[in-house]
XYZ file of C-alpha atoms in Angstrom:
587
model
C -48.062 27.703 -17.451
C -51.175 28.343 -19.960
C -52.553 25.891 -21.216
C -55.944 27.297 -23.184
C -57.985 30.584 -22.978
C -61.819 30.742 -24.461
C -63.763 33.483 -25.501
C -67.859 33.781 -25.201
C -69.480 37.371 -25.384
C -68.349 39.371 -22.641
C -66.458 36.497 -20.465
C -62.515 35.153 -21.484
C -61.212 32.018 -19.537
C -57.932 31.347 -19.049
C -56.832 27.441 -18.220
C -53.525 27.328 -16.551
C -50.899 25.872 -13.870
C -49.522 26.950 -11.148
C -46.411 24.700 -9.575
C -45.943 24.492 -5.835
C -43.120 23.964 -4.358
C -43.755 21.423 -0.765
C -40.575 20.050 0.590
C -39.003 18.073 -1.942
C -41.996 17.878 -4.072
C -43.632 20.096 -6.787
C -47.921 20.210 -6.942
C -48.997 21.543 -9.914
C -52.677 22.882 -9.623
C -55.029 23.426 -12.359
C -56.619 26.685 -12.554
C -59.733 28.033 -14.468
C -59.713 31.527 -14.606
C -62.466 33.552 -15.712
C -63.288 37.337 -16.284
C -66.305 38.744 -17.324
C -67.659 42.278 -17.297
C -70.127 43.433 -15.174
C -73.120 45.788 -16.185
C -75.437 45.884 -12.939
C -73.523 47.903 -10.638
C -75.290 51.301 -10.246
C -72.299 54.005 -10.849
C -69.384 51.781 -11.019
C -68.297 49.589 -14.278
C -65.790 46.416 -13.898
C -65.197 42.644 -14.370
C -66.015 39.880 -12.142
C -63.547 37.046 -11.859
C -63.859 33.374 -10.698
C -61.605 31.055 -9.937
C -61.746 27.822 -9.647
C -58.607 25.083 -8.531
C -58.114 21.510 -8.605
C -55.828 19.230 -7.154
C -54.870 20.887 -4.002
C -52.871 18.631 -1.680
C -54.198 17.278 1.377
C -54.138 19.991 4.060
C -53.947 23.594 2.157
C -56.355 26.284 1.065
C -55.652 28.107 -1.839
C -55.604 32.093 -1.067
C -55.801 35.073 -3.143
C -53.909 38.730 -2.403
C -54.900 42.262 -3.168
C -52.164 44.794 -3.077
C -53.277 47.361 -0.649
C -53.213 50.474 -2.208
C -54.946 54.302 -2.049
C -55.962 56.122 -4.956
C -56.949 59.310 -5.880
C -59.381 58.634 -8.709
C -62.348 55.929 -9.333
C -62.607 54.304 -5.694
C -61.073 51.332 -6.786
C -61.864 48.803 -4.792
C -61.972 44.261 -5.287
C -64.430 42.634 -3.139
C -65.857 39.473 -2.551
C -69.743 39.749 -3.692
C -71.269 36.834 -1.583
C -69.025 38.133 1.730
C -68.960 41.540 1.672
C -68.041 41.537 5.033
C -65.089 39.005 4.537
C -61.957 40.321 6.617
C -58.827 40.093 4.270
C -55.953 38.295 5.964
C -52.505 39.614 6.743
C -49.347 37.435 6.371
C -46.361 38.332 8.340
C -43.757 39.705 6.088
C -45.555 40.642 3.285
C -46.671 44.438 3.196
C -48.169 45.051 -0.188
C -50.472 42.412 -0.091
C -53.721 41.276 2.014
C -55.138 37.268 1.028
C -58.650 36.163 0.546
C -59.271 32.566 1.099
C -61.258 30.379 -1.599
C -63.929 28.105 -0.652
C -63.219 24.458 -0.450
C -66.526 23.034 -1.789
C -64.605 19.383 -1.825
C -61.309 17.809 -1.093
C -58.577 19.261 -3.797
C -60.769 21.929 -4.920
C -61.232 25.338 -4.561
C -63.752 28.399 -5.825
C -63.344 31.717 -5.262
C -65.411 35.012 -7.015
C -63.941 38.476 -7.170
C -65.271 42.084 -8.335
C -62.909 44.546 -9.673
C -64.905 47.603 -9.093
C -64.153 51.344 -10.226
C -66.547 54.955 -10.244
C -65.032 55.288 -13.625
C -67.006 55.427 -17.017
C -64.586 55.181 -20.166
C -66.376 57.066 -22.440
C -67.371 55.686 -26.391
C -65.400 57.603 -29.251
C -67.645 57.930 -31.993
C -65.805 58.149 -35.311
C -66.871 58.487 -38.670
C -66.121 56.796 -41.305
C -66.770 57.326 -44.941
C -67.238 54.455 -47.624
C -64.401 52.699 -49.408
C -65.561 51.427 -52.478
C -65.199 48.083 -53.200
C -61.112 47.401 -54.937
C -61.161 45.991 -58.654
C -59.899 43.120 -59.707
C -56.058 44.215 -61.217
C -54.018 42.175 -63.632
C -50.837 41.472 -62.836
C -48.208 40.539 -65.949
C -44.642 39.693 -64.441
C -45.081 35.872 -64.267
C -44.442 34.118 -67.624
C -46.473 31.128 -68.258
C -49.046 32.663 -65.883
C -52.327 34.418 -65.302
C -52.123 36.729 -62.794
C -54.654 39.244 -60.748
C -54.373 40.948 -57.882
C -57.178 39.875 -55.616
C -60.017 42.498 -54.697
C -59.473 42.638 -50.541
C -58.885 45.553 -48.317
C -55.454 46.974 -48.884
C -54.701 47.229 -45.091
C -54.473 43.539 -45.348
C -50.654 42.620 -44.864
C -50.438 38.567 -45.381
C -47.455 37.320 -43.393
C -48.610 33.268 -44.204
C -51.525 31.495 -46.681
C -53.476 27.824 -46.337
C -56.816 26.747 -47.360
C -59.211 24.826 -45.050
C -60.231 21.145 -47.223
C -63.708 22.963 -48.499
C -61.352 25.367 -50.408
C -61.117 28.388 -48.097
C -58.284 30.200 -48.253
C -57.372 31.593 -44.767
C -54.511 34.138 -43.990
C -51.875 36.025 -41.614
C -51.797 39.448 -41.591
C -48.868 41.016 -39.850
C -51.122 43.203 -37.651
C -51.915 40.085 -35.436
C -55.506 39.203 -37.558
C -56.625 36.052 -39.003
C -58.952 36.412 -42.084
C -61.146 33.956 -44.146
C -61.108 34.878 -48.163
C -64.172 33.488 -49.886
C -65.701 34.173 -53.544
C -68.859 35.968 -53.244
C -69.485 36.050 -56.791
C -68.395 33.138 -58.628
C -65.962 34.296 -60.640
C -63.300 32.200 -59.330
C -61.623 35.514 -57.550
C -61.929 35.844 -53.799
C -63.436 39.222 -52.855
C -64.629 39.109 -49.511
C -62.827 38.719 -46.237
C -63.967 37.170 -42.718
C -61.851 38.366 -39.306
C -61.695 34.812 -37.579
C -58.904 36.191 -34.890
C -57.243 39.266 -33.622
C -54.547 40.575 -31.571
C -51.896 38.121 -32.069
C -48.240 39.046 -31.839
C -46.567 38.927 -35.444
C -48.144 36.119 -36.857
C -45.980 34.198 -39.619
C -46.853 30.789 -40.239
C -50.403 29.249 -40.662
C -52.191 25.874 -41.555
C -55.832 24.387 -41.089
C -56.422 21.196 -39.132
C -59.962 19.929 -39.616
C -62.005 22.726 -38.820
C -59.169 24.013 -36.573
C -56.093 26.992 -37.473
C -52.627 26.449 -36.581
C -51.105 29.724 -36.247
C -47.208 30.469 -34.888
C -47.030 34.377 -33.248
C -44.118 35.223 -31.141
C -45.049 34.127 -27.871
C -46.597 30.263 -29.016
C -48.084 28.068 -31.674
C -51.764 28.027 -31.193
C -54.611 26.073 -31.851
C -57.906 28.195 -32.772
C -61.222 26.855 -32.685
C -64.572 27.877 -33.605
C -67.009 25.791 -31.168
C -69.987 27.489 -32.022
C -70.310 28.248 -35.615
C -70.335 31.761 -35.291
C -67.393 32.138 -37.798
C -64.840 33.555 -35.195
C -61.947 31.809 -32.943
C -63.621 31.255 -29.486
C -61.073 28.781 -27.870
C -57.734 28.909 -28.233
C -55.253 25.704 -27.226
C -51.342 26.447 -26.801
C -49.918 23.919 -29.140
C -46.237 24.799 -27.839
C -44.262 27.382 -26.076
C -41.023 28.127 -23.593
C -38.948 29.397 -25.844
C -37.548 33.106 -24.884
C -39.158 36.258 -25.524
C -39.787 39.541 -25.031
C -40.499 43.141 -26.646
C -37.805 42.621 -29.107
C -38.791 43.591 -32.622
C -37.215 40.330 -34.284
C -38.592 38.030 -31.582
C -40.673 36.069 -34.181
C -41.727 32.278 -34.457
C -41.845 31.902 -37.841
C -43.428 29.216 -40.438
C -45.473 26.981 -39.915
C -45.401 23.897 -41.843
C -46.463 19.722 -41.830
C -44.557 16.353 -42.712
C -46.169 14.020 -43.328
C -46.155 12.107 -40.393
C -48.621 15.053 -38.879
C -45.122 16.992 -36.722
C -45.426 20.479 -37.200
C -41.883 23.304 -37.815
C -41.518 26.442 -36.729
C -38.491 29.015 -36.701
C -37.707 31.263 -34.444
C -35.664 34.739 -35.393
C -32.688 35.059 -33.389
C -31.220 37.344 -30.260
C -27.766 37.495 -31.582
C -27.019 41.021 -31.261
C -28.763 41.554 -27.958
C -25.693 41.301 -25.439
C -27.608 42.734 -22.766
C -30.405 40.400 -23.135
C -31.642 38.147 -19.671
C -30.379 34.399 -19.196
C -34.062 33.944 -18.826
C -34.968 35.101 -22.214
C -32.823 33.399 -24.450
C -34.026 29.984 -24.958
C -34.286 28.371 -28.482
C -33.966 31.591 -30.131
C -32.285 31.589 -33.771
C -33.566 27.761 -33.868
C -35.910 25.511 -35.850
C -38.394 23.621 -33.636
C -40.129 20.246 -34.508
C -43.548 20.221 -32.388
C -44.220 15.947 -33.071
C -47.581 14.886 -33.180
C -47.752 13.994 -29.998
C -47.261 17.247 -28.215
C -43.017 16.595 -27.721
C -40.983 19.545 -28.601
C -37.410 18.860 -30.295
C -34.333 21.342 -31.408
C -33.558 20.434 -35.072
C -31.212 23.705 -36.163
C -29.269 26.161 -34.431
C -27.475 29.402 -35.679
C -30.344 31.099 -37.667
C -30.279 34.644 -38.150
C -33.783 34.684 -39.142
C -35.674 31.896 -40.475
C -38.440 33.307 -41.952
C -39.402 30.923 -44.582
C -39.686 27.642 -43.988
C -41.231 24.926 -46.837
C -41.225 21.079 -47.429
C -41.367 19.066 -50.134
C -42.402 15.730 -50.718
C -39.921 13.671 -49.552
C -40.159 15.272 -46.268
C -37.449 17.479 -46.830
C -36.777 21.132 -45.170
C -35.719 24.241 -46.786
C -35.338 27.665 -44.457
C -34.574 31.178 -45.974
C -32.619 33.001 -43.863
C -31.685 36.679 -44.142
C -28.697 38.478 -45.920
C -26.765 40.270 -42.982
C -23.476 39.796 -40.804
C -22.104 36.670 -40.764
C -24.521 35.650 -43.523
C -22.751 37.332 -46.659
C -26.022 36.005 -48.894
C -29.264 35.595 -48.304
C -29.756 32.327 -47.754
C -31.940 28.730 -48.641
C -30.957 26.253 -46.288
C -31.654 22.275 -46.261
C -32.151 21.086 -42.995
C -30.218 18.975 -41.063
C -30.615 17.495 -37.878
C -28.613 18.814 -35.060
C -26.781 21.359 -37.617
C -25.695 24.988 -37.286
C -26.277 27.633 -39.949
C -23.573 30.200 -39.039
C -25.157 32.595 -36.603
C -25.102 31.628 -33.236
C -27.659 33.004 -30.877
C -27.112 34.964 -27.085
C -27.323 31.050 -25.724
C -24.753 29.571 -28.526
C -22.119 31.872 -27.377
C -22.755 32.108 -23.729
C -22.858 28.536 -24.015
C -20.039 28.098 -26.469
C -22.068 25.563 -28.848
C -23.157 24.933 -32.038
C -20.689 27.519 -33.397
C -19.315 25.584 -36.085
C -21.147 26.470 -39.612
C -22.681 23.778 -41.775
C -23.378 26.082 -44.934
C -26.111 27.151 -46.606
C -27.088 24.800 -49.714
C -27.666 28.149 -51.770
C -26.408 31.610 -51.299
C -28.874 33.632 -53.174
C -26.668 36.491 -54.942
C -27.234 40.073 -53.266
C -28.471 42.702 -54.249
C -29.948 40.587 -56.660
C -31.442 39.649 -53.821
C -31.703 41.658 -50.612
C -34.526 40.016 -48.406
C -36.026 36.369 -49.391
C -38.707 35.317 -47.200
C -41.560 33.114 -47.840
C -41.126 29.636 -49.242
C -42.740 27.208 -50.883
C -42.553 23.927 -52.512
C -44.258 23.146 -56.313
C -46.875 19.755 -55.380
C -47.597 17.024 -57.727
C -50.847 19.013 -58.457
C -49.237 21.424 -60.544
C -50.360 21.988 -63.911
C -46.567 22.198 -65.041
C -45.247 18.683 -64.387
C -41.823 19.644 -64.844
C -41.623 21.872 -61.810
C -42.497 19.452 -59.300
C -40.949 19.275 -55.684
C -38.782 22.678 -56.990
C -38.952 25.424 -54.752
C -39.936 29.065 -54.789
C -39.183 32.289 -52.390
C -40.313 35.508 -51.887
C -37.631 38.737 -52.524
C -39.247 41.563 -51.009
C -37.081 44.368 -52.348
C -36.663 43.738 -55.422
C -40.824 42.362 -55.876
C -40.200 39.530 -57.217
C -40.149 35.653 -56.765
C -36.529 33.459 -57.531
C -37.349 29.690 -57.988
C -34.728 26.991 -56.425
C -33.424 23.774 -57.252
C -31.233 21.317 -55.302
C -28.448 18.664 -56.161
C -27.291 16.631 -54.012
C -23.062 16.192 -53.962
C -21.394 13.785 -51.790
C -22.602 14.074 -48.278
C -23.758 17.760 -48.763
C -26.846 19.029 -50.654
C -26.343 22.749 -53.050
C -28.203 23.956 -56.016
C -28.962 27.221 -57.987
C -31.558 30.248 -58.183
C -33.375 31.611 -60.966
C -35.702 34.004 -62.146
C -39.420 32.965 -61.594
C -41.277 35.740 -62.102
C -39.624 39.514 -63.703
C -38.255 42.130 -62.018
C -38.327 44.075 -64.692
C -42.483 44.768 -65.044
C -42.789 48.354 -66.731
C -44.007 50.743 -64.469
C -47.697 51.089 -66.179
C -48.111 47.401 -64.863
C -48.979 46.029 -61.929
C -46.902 43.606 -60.097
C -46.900 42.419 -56.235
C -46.169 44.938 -53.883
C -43.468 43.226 -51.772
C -43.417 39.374 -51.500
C -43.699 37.849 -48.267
C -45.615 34.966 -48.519
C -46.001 32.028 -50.995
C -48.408 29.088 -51.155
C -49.684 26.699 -53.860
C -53.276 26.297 -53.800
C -55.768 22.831 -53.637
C -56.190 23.728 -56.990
C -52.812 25.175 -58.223
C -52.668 28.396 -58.040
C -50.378 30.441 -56.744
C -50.855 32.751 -54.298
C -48.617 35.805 -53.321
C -49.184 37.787 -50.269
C -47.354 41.146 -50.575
C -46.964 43.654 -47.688
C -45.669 47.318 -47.722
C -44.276 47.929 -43.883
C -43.772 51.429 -42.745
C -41.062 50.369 -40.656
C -38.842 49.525 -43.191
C -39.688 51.960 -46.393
C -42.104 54.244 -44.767
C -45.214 55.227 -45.781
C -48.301 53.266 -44.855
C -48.644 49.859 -43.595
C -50.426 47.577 -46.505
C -50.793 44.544 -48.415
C -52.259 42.816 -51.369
C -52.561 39.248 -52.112
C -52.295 38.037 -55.759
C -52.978 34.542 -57.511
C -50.746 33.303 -60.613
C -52.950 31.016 -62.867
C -50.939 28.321 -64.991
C -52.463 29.377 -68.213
C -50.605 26.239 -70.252
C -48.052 28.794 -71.851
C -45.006 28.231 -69.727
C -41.590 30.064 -71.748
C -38.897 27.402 -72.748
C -35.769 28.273 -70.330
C -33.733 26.835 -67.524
C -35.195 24.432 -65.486
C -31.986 23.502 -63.889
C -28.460 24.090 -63.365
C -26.472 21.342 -62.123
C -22.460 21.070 -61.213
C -20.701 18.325 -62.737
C -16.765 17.447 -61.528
C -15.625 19.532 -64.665
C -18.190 22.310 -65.331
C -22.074 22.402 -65.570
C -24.722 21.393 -67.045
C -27.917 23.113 -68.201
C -31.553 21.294 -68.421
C -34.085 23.204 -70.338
C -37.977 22.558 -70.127
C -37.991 22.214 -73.743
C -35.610 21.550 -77.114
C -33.146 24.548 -77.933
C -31.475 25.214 -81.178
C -28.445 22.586 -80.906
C -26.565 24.691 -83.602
C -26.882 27.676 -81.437
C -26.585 25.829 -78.090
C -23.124 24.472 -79.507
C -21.789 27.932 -79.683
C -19.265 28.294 -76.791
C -19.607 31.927 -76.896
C -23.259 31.822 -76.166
C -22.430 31.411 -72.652
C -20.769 33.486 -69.928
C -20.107 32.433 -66.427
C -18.418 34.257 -63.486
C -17.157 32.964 -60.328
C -17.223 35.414 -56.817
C -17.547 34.412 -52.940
C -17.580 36.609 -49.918
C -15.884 36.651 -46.677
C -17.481 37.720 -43.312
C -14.741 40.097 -41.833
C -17.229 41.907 -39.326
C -19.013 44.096 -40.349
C -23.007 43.858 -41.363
C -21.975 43.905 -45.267
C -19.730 41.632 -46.989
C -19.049 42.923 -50.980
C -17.743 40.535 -53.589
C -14.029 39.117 -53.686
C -12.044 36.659 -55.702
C -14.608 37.551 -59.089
C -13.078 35.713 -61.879
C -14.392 34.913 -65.438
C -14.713 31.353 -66.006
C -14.031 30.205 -69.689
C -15.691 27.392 -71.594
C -13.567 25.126 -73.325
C -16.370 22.579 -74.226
C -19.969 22.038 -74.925
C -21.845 18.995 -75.636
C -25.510 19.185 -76.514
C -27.881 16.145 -75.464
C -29.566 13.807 -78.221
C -33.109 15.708 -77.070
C -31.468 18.673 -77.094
C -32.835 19.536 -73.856
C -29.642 19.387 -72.163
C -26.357 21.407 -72.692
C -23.374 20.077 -70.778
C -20.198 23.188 -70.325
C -16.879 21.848 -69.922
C -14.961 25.168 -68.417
C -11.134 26.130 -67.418
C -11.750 26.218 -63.503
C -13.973 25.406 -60.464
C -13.747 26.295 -56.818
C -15.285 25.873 -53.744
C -17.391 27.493 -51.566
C -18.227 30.105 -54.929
C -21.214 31.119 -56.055
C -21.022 30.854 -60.145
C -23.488 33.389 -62.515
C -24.017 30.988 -65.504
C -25.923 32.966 -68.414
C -27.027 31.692 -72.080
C -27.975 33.718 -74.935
C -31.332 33.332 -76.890
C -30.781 29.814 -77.631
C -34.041 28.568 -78.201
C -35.783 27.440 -81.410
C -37.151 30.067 -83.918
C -37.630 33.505 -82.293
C -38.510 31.900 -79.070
C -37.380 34.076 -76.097
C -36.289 31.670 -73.338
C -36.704 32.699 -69.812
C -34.908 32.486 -67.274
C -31.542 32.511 -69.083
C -29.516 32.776 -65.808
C -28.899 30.335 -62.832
C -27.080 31.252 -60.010
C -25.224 27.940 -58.436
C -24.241 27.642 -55.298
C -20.400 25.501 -55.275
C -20.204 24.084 -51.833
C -18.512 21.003 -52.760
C -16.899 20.154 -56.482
C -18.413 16.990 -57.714
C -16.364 13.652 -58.516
């Protein structure tokens, strides 16, 4: 099992286990195991490797194999440098291999150093590069009540995750395994200039600081990276959590990467549904959501996600995944977590163990193709310069480049709620506007940021990102802030007074009711559409509030509810729809 791996210069360490088994008891040794490169060996190049073992039991040496081999190139050859006349022992039954006993310098330990030596020489490729001038600041227009510019950072950037460190550095997951720092160089407010603090993770999509420390999910682990000596880059890197199965797969990511506020940490991992084939070995925890406590202790919250890939809290502690439009999920999806719940689609170990098959459904079905891939979530802190948006959430729809916001309701014993517009989809095309939304974080000082990413892999052309910050600039557009279900229709909370002559109009409302039904395939269209009719509406005394009595309700429907211009004056109100999610009628 690893444990930790460090990197200094030339050398890496790796600090793992290795579990014996001796009769009816398992020894687990420690092992420190370091390579380092070595420089001084006239003709030959290669890496030097020492090992060092603790807690041996009583009465066995620790042994190392070669696999005995002949080549045709390079001389290959691994040798012990302080015994280069060591004899290599044989072991009956074993063929490919010849063992090299480490020194025993005390009881329960054990040292042992290693070349790996070669007549090879890889030889430098020099390439040339010419020089990118630095990117402009671009403003980008599509978010009402907002300020926003497109940050001035290498396009190949693609930002899977955001966080700042507490002095107000933002840091960043890029999709191509890297770990960046964004500072302002300038002082204009605007981060410009980028710092490489990792590389060559695997998918990374969830990141937060700790101290001086990152917390960064990739697909294999959660890790902890450290800087130890101030030299700006991750040098020591602690495995926060792991065992879960994996392997090559594409969609094998661990996903989010969020904190309560009890210090446990969440992550999601994207599911093996649709591999049949796939090893017993390999399928453990996949499709679930993870709680890592603060104590190290790993525990299964959710099963049956397709795949998670946004995951945000709010401030009550409470845990919203996004999850992905696609067989037996006829939306996309915002889910509120539950412990101990399944979310509909069961993973390689849910079937083969015949668990967690039965659905607890998703608190909102975002409409598609309004929607056809929400990712990244967030949740609005008490920071925010508009109060009124507070503990609401926002996601990322990559497609379409735009961002939805999110409210809840909570009805009965089950928790539902509606969608809306948050930023336009409609930005002319002499505008800028965010390239593909993946990732979304509020900032210590409320902004917004946006990391956008343009993969190759799923609408070819080149592999880049952008990362843009939304400003509150104090001119937020009267609209919905919330749709709510009551037992006989809905009602509709603006941020500000409408007209309450207009507002009383029932024809300045249409609604329409749909669902969809999973019969197989990987799409599901629209069935059992049906225009609801209002027979009613009652305007609040602060005419902030419009309550619509209509003809019919169902269950398990997902209800369009639009308003005219409504507001006062020539105001244009925005958003002017809500999608609402009708799990369960209310009382």
């Amino acid at each position: 099992t690893l444990r930790s791996y460090e990197s200094q210069g030339n050398q890496v360490s790796l600090n793992y286990e290795l579990n014996f088994k001796i009769g009816d008891k398992t020894t687990t040794v420690a092992v420190t195991d370091t390579f380092q490169t070595l420089t001084d060996q006239p003709g030959q190049t290669g890496l030097q490797r020492t090992i060092k073992a603790g807690n041996l039991p009583e009465g066995y040496a620790l042994h190392v194999g070669r696999p005995q081999f002949s080549a045709s190139i390079g001389s290959p050859q691994i040798t012990v440098p302080h015994k280069p006349d060591a004899n290599w022992l044989r072991i009956p039954d074993n063929n490919s291999h010849e063992f090299m006993q480490a020194d025993s310098p005390s009881s329960g330990q054990a040292n042992l150093t290693l070349n790996y030596l070669c007549k090879l020489k890889a030889e430098g490729l020099q390439v040339k590069t010419k020089p990118q001038p630095k990117p402009e600041i671009e403003t980008v227009t599509g978010a009402p009540g907002f300020d926003g510019v497109r940050l001035p950072l290498d396009g190949g950037i693609m930002p899977t995750a955001l966080a700042w460190r507490e002095d107000g550095t933002m840091i960043f997951t890029s999709l191509k395994g890297d770990i960046y720092l964004a500072k302002d160089t300038d002082g204009d407010g605007v981060e410009d200039e980028l710092t490489l603090f990792e590389e060559g993770l695997s998918a990374p999509f969830g990141i937060i600081a700790d101290g001086s420390d990152i917390i960064v999910s990739h697909k294999p682990e959660v890790l902890r990276l450290s800087d130890t000596n101030g030299d700006g880059r991750a040098d020591q890197r602690t495995i926060v959590a792991t065992g879960w199965g994996f392997n090559d797969n594409y969609h094998d990511w661990a996903t989010g990467c969020i904190r309560d506020s009890q210090g446990n940490l969440y992550v999601g991992l994207g599911s093996d549904y649709a591999q049949m084939k796939r090893p017993d070995d390999q399928i453990n925890w996949r499709g679930k959501i993870l709680k890592i406590t603060y104590n190290g202790n790993l525990e299964i919250l959710g099963h049956a996600f397709r795949y998670p890939t946004g995951l945000a809290i709010n401030s009550k502690d409470e845990i919203f995944i996004s999850d992905q439009q696609g067989v037996q999920n006829t939306f996309n999806e915002i889910n509120f977590l539950i412990p101990g719940k399944a979310y509909g689609v069961p993973s390689q170990s849910d079937l083969r163990n015949k668990e967690n098959l039965e659905e607890t459904r998703a608190a909102i079905q975002v409409p598609h193709p309004w929607t056809r891939s929400v990712n990244g979530l967030t949740c609005i802190p008490k920071q925010f310069a508009y109060d009124s948006l507070f503990d609401q959430g926002l996601g990322c729809e990559y497609n379409q480049r735009f961002l939805i916001r999110f409210t809840t309701q909570k009805v009965g014993d089950t928790v539902q709620g509606a969608t809306y517009y948050f930023t336009r989809a409609d930005v002319p095309p002499d505008e800028h506007n965010f390239a593909g939304p993946m990732s979304v974080a509020v900032s210590p000082k409320g902004d917004i940021y946006v990391g956008s990413i343009h993969d190759s892999g799923w609408l070819g052309g080149q592999n880049t990102g952008s990362i843009t910050r939304l400003s509150p600039n104090g001119k937020l557009p009267n609209g919905i802030k919330e749709l709510r279900a009551t037992h006989d229709g809905f009602e509709l909370e603006f941020f500000a007074p409408v007209d309450a002559k207009k507002a009383a109009d029932k024809e300045a409302y249409t609604i329409a009711g749909y669902t969809r039904v999973w019969s197989g395939s990987y799409a599901s269209p629209d069935s059992g559409r049906y225009k609801v009719e209002v027979e009613d509406v009652t305007v609040s005394d602060d005419k902030k509030t419009v309550r619509l009595k209509v003809n019919e309700l169902k269950e398990k429907f997902v209800y369009e509810v639009n308003c005219h211009q409504i507001g006062t004056g020539d105001e244009t109100l925005f958003p002017v729809t809500g999608h609402y999610s009708m799990n369960q009628i209310p009382e």
